[in-house]
PDB file of C-alpha atoms in Angstrom:
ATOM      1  CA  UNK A  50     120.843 121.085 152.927  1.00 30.00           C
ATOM      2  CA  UNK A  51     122.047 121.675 149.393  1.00 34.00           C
ATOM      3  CA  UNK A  52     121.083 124.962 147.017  1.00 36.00           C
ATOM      4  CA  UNK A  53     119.525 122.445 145.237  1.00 39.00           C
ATOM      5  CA  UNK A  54     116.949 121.326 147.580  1.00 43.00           C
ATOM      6  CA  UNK A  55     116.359 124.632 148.869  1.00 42.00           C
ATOM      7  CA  UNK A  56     115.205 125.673 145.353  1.00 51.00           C
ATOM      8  CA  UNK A  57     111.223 125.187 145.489  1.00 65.00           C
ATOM      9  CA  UNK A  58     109.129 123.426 142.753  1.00 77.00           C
ATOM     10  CA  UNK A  59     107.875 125.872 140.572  1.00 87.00           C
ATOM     11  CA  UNK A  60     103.412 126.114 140.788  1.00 91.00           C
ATOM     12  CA  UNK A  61     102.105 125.638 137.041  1.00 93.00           C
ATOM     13  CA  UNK A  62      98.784 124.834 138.693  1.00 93.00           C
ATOM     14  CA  UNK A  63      97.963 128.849 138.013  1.00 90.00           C
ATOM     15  CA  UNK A  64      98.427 128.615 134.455  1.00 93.00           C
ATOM     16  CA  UNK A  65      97.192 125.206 133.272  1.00 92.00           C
ATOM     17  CA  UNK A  66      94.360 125.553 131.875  1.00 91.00           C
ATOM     18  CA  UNK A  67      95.420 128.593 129.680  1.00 90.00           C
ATOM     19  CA  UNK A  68      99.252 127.344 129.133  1.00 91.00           C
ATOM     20  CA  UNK A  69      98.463 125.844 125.632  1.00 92.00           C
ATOM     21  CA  UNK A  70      97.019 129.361 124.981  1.00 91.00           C
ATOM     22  CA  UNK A  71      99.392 131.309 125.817  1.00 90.00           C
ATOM     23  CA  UNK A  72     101.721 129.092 124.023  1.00 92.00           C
ATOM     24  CA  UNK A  73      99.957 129.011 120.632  1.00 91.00           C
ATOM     25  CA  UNK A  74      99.483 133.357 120.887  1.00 91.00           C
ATOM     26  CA  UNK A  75     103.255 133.530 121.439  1.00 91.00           C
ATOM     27  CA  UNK A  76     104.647 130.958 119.577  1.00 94.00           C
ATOM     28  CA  UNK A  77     102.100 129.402 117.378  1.00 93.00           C
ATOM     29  CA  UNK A  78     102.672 125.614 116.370  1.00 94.00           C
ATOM     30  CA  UNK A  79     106.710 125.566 117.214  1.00 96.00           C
ATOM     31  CA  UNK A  80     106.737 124.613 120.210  1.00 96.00           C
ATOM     32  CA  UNK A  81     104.484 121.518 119.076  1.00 96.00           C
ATOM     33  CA  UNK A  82     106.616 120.824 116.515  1.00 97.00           C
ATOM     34  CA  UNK A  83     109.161 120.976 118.604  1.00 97.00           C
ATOM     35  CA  UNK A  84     107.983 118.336 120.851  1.00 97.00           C
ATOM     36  CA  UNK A  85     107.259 115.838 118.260  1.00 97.00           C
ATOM     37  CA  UNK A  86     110.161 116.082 115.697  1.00 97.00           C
ATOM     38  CA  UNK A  87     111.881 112.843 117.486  1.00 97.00           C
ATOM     39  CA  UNK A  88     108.888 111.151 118.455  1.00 96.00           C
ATOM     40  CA  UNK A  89     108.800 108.934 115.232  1.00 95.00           C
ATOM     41  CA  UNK A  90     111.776 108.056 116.021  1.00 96.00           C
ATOM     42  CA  UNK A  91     111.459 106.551 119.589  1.00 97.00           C
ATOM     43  CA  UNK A  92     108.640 104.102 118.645  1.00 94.00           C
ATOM     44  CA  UNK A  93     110.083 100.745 118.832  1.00 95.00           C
ATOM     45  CA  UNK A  94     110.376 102.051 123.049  1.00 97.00           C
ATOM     46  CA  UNK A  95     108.253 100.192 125.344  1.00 97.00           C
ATOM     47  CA  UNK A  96     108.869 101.984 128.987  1.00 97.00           C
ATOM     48  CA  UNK A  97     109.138 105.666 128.703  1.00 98.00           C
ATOM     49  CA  UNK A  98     109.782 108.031 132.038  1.00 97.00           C
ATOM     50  CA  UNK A  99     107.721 111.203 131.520  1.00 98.00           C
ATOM     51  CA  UNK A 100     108.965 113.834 132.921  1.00 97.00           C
ATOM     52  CA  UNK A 101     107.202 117.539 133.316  1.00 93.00           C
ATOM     53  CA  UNK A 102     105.000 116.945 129.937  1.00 95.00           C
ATOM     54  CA  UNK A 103     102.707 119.526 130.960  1.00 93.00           C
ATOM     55  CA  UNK A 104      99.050 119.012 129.522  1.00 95.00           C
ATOM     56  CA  UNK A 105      99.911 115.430 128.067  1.00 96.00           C
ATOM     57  CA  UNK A 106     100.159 116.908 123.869  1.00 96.00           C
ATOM     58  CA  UNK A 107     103.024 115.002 123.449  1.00 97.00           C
ATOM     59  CA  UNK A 108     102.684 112.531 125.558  1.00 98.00           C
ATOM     60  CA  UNK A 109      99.216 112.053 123.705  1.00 98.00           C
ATOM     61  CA  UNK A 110     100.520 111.686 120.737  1.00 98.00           C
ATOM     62  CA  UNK A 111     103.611 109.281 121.817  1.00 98.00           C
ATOM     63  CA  UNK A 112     101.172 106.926 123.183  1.00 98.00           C
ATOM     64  CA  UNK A 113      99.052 106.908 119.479  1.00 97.00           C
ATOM     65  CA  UNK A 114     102.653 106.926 117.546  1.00 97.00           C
ATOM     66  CA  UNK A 115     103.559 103.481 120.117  1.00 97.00           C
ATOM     67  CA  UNK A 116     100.561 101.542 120.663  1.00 96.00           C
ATOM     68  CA  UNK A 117     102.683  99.297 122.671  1.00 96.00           C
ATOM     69  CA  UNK A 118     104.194 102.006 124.821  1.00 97.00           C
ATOM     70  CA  UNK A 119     103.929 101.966 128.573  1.00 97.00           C
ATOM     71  CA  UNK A 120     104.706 105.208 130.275  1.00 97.00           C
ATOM     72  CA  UNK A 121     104.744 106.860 133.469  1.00 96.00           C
ATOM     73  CA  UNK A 122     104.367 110.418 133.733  1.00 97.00           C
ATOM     74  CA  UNK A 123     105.743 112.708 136.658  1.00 96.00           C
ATOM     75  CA  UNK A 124     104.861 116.042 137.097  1.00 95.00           C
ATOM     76  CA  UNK A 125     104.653 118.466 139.928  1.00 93.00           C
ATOM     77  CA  UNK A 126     101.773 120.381 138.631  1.00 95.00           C
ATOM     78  CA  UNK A 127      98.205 118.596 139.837  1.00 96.00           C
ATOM     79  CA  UNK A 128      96.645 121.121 137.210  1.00 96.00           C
ATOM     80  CA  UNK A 129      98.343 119.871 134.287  1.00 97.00           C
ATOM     81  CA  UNK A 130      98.185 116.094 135.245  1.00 97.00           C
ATOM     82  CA  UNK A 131      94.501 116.631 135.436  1.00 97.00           C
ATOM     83  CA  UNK A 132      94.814 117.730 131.881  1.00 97.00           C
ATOM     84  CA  UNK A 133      97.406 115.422 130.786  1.00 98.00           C
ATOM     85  CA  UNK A 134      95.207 112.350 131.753  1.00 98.00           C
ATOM     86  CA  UNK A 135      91.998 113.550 129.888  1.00 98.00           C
ATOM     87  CA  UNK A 136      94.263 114.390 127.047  1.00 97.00           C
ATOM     88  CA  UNK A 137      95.758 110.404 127.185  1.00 98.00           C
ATOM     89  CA  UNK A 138      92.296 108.822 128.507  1.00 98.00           C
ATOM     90  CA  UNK A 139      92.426 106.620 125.455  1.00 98.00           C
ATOM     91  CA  UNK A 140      95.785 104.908 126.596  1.00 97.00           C
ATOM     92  CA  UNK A 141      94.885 105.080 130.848  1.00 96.00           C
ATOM     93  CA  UNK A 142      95.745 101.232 130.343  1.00 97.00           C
ATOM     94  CA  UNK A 143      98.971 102.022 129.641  1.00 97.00           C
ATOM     95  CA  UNK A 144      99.739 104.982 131.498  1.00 97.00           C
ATOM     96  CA  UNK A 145     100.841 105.630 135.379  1.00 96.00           C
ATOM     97  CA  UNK A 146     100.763 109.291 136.857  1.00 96.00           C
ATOM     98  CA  UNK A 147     102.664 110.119 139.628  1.00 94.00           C
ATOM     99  CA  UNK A 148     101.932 113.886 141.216  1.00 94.00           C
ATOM    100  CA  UNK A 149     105.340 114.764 142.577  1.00 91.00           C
ATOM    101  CA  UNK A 150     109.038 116.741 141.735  1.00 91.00           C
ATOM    102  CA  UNK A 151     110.942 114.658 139.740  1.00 91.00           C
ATOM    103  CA  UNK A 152     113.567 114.910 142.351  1.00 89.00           C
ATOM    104  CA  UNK A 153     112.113 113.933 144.699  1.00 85.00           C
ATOM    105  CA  UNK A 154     110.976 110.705 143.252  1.00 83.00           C
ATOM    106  CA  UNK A 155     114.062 109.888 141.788  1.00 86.00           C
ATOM    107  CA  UNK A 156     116.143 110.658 144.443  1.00 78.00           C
ATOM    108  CA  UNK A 157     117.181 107.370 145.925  1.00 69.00           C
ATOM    109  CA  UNK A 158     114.169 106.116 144.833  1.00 72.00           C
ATOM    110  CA  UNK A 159     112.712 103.554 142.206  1.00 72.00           C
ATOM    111  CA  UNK A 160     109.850 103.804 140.380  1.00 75.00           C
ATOM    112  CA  UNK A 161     107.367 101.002 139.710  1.00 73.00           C
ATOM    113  CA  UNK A 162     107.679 100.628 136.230  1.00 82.00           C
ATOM    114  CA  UNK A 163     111.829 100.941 136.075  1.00 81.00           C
ATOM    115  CA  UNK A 164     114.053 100.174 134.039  1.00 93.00           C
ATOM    116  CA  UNK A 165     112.911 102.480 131.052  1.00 96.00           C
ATOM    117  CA  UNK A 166     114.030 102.830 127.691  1.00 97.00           C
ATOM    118  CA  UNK A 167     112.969 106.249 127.002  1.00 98.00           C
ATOM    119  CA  UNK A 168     112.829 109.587 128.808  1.00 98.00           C
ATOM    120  CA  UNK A 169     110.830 112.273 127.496  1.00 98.00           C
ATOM    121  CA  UNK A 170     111.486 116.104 128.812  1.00 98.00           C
ATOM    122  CA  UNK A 171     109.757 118.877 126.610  1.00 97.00           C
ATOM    123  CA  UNK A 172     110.811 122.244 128.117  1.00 96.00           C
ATOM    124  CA  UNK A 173     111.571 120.728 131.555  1.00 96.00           C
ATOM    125  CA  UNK A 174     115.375 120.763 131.832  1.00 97.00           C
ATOM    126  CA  UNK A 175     115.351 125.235 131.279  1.00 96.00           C
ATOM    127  CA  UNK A 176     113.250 124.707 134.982  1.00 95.00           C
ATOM    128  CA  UNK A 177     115.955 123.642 136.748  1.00 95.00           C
ATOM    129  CA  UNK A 178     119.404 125.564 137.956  1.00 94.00           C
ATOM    130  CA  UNK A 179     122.160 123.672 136.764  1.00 96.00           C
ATOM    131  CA  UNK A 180     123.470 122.113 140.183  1.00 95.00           C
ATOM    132  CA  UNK A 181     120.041 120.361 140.069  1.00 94.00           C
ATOM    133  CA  UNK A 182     120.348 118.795 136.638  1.00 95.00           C
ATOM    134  CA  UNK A 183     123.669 117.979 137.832  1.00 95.00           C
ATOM    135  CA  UNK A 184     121.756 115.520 141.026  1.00 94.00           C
ATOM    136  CA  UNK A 185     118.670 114.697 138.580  1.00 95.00           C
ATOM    137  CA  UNK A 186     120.090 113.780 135.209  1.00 96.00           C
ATOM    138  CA  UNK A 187     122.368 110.861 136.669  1.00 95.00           C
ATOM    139  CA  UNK A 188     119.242 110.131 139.346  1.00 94.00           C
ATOM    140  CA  UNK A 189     117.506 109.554 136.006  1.00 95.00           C
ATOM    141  CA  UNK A 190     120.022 107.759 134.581  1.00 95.00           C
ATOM    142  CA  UNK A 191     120.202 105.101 136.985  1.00 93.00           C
ATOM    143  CA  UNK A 192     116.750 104.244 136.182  1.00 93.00           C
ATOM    144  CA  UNK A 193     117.090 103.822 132.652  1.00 95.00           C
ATOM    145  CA  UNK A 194     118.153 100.325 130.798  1.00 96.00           C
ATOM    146  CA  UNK A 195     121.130 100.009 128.484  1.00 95.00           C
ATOM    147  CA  UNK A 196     120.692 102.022 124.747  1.00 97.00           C
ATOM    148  CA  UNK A 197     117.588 103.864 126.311  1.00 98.00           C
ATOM    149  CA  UNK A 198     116.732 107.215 124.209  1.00 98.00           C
ATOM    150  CA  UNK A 199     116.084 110.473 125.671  1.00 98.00           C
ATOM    151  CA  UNK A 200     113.906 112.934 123.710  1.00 98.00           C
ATOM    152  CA  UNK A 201     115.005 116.845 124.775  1.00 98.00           C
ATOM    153  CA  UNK A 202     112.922 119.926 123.648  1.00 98.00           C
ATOM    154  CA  UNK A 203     114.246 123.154 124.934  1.00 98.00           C
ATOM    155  CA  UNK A 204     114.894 126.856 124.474  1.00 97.00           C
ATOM    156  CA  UNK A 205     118.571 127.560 122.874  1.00 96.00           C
ATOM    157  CA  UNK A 206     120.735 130.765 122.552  1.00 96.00           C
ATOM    158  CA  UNK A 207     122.262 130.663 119.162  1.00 94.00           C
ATOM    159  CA  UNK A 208     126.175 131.069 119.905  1.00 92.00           C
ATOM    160  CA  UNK A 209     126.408 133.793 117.351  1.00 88.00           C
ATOM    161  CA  UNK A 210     124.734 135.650 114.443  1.00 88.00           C
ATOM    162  CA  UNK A 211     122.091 138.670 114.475  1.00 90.00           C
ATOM    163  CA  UNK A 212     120.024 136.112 115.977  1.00 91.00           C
ATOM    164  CA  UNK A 213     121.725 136.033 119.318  1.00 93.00           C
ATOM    165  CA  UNK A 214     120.636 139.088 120.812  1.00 95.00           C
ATOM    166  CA  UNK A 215     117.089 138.946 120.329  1.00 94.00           C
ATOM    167  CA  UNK A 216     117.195 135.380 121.781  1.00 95.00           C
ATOM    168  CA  UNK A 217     118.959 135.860 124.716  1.00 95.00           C
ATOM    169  CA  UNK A 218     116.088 139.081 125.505  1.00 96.00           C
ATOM    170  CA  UNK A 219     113.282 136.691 124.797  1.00 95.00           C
ATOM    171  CA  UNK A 220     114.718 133.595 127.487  1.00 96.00           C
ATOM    172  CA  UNK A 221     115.269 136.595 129.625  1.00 96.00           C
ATOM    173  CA  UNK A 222     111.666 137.770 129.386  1.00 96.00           C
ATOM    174  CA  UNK A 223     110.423 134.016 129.635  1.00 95.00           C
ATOM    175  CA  UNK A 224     112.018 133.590 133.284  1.00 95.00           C
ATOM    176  CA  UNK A 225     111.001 136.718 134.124  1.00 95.00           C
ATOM    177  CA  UNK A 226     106.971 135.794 133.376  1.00 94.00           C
ATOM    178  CA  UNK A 227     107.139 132.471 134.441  1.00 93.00           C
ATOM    179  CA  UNK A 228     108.418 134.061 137.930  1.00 94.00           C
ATOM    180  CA  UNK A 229     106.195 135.973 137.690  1.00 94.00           C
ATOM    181  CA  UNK A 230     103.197 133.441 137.424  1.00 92.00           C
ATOM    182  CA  UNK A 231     104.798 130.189 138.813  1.00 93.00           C
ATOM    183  CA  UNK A 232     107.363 131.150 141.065  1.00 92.00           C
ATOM    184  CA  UNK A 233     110.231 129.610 139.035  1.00 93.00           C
ATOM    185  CA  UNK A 234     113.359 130.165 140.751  1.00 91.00           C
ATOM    186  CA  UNK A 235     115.764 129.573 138.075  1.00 91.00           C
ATOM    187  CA  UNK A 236     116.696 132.689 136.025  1.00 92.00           C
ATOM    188  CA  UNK A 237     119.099 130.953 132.949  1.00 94.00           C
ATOM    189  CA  UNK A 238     119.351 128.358 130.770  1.00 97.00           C
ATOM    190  CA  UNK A 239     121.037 125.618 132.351  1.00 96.00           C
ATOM    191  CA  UNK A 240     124.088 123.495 130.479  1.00 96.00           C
ATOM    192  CA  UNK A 241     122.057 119.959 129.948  1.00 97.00           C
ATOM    193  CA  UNK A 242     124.393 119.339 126.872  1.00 97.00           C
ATOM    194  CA  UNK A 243     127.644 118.863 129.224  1.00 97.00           C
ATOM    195  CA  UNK A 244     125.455 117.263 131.640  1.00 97.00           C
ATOM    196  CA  UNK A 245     124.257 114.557 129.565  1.00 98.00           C
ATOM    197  CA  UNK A 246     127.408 113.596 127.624  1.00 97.00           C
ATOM    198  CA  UNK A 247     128.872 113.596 131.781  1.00 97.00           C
ATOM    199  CA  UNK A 248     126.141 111.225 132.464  1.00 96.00           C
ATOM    200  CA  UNK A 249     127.225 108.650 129.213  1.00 97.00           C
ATOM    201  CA  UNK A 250     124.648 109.858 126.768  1.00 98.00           C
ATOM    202  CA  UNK A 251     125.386 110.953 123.021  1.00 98.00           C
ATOM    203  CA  UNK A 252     123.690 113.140 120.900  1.00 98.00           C
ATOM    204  CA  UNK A 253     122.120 111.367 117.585  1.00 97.00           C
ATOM    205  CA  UNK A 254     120.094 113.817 116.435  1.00 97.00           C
ATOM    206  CA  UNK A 255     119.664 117.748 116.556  1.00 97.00           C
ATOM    207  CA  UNK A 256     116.957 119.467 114.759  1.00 97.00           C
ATOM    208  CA  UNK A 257     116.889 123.909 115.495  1.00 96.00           C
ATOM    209  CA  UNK A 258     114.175 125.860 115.082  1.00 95.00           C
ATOM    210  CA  UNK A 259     112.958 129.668 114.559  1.00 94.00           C
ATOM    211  CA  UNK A 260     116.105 131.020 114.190  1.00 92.00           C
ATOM    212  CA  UNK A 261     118.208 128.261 116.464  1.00 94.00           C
ATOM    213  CA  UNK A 262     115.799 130.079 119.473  1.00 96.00           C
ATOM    214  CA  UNK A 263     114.315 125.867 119.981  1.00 97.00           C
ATOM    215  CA  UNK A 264     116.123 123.027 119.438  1.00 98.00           C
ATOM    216  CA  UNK A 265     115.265 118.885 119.414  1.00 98.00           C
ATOM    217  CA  UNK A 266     117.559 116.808 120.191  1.00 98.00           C
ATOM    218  CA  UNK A 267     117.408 112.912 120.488  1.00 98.00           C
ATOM    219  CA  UNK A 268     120.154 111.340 122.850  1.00 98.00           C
ATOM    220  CA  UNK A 269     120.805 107.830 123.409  1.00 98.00           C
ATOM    221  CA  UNK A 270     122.955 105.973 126.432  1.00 97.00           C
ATOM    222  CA  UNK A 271     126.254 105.128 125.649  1.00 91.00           C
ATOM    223  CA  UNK A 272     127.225 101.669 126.581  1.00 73.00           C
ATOM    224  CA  UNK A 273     129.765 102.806 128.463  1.00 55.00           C
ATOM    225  CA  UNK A 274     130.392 106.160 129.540  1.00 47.00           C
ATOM    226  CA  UNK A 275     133.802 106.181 129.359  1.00 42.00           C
ATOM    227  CA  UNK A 276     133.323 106.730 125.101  1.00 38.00           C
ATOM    228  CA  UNK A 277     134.367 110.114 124.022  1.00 38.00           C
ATOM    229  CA  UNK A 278     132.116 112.506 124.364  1.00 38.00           C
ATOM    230  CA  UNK A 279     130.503 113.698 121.398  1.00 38.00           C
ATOM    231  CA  UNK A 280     130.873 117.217 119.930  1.00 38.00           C
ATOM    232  CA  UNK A 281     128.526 120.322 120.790  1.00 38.00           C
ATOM    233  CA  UNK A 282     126.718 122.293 118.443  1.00 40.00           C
TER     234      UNK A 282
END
């Protein structure tokens, strides 16, 4: 058995219901805007694979953005798919949930609804160690068609300035509560940049936040993976 499957799923089910609480008292509206800064951007999609969208607010608001959008949401949390499908009632037509790790599902498996054009992971990727992005993120790009987009919102270390510092303290802290409360294993942010480019994708978009602390980022598959790999911020 690999580190990587010994590493448990993290239990969000204990903070669900007060997540987007504790989220708005510690950092207001940014992580929101996070979320959505690329979403205008994705709506000609028509297949996205949700991954680990929490209480459904962005998914919610994909779905109203891309009235033709079909998505599929996985999420290990029972809690906050209970919450993400009141949130997206209005689109249930259009929507499949799926209550399991991501890894496990896409681990020599194939979901229903593949191939997809879009992925969506808000704060998701800074869950995982970086030996298992390095299984999941090509598990997730076999499932995806040719061009598809993948939206990333995440937590970022500035590389330098006075900034730095008081980032690297406050991701510290963040693994540290979410231990705490969830049992998240992972104690770093992991390299998805050099993961994705590995995997054929290229960075078309980059949008930082409060300092450089949160960053956007929209990604699209290369047509061939071979294509040099694009520069990192």
């Amino acid at each position: 058995m690999s580190k990587a499957d010994c590493l448990r799923s993290p239990n969000f089910d204990r903070i669900a219901r007060l997540y987007r609480l504790m989220e708005h008292f510690t950092f207001g509206r940014a992580l929101t805007r996070t979320r959505t800064a690329h979403l205008a951007s994705v709506t000609l999609c028509q297949n996205a694979l949700v991954l680990g969208d929490g209480d459904g607010r962005a998914l919610a608001t994909l779905l109203r953005l891309n009235p033709g959008l079909f998505a599929t949401a996985i999420d290990s949390s029972g809690a906050m798919l209970r919450l993400l499908a009141d949130r997206c009632a209005f689109a249930r037509d259009r929507l499949i949930i799926v209550h399991a790790d991501a890894r496990a599902v896409l681990a020599g498996h194939t979901p229903a609804a593949a191939p997809f054009d879009l992925v969506t992971t808000h704060f998701f990727l800074d869950c995982f160690a970086d030996v298992q992005l390095a299984a999941l993120v090509p598990a997730i790009r076999t499932q995806l068609s040719p061009g598809a987009l993948w939206v990333v919102s995440e937590f970022r270390i500035p590389p330098s300035g006075l900034l730095r510092l008081p980032a690297r303290l406050l991701v510290r802290g963040l693994y540290l509560a979410f231990r705490l409360f969830t049992g998240l294993e992972s104690t770093r942010l992991p390299d998805f940049t050099s993961l994705l480019e590995k995997a054929g994708f290229e960075r078309i978009r980059t949008t930082h936040s409060l300092g450089g602390l949160l960053t956007a980022q929209l990604w699209k598959l290369r047509s061939s993976p071979s294509l040099q790999e694009s520069p990192v911020n």
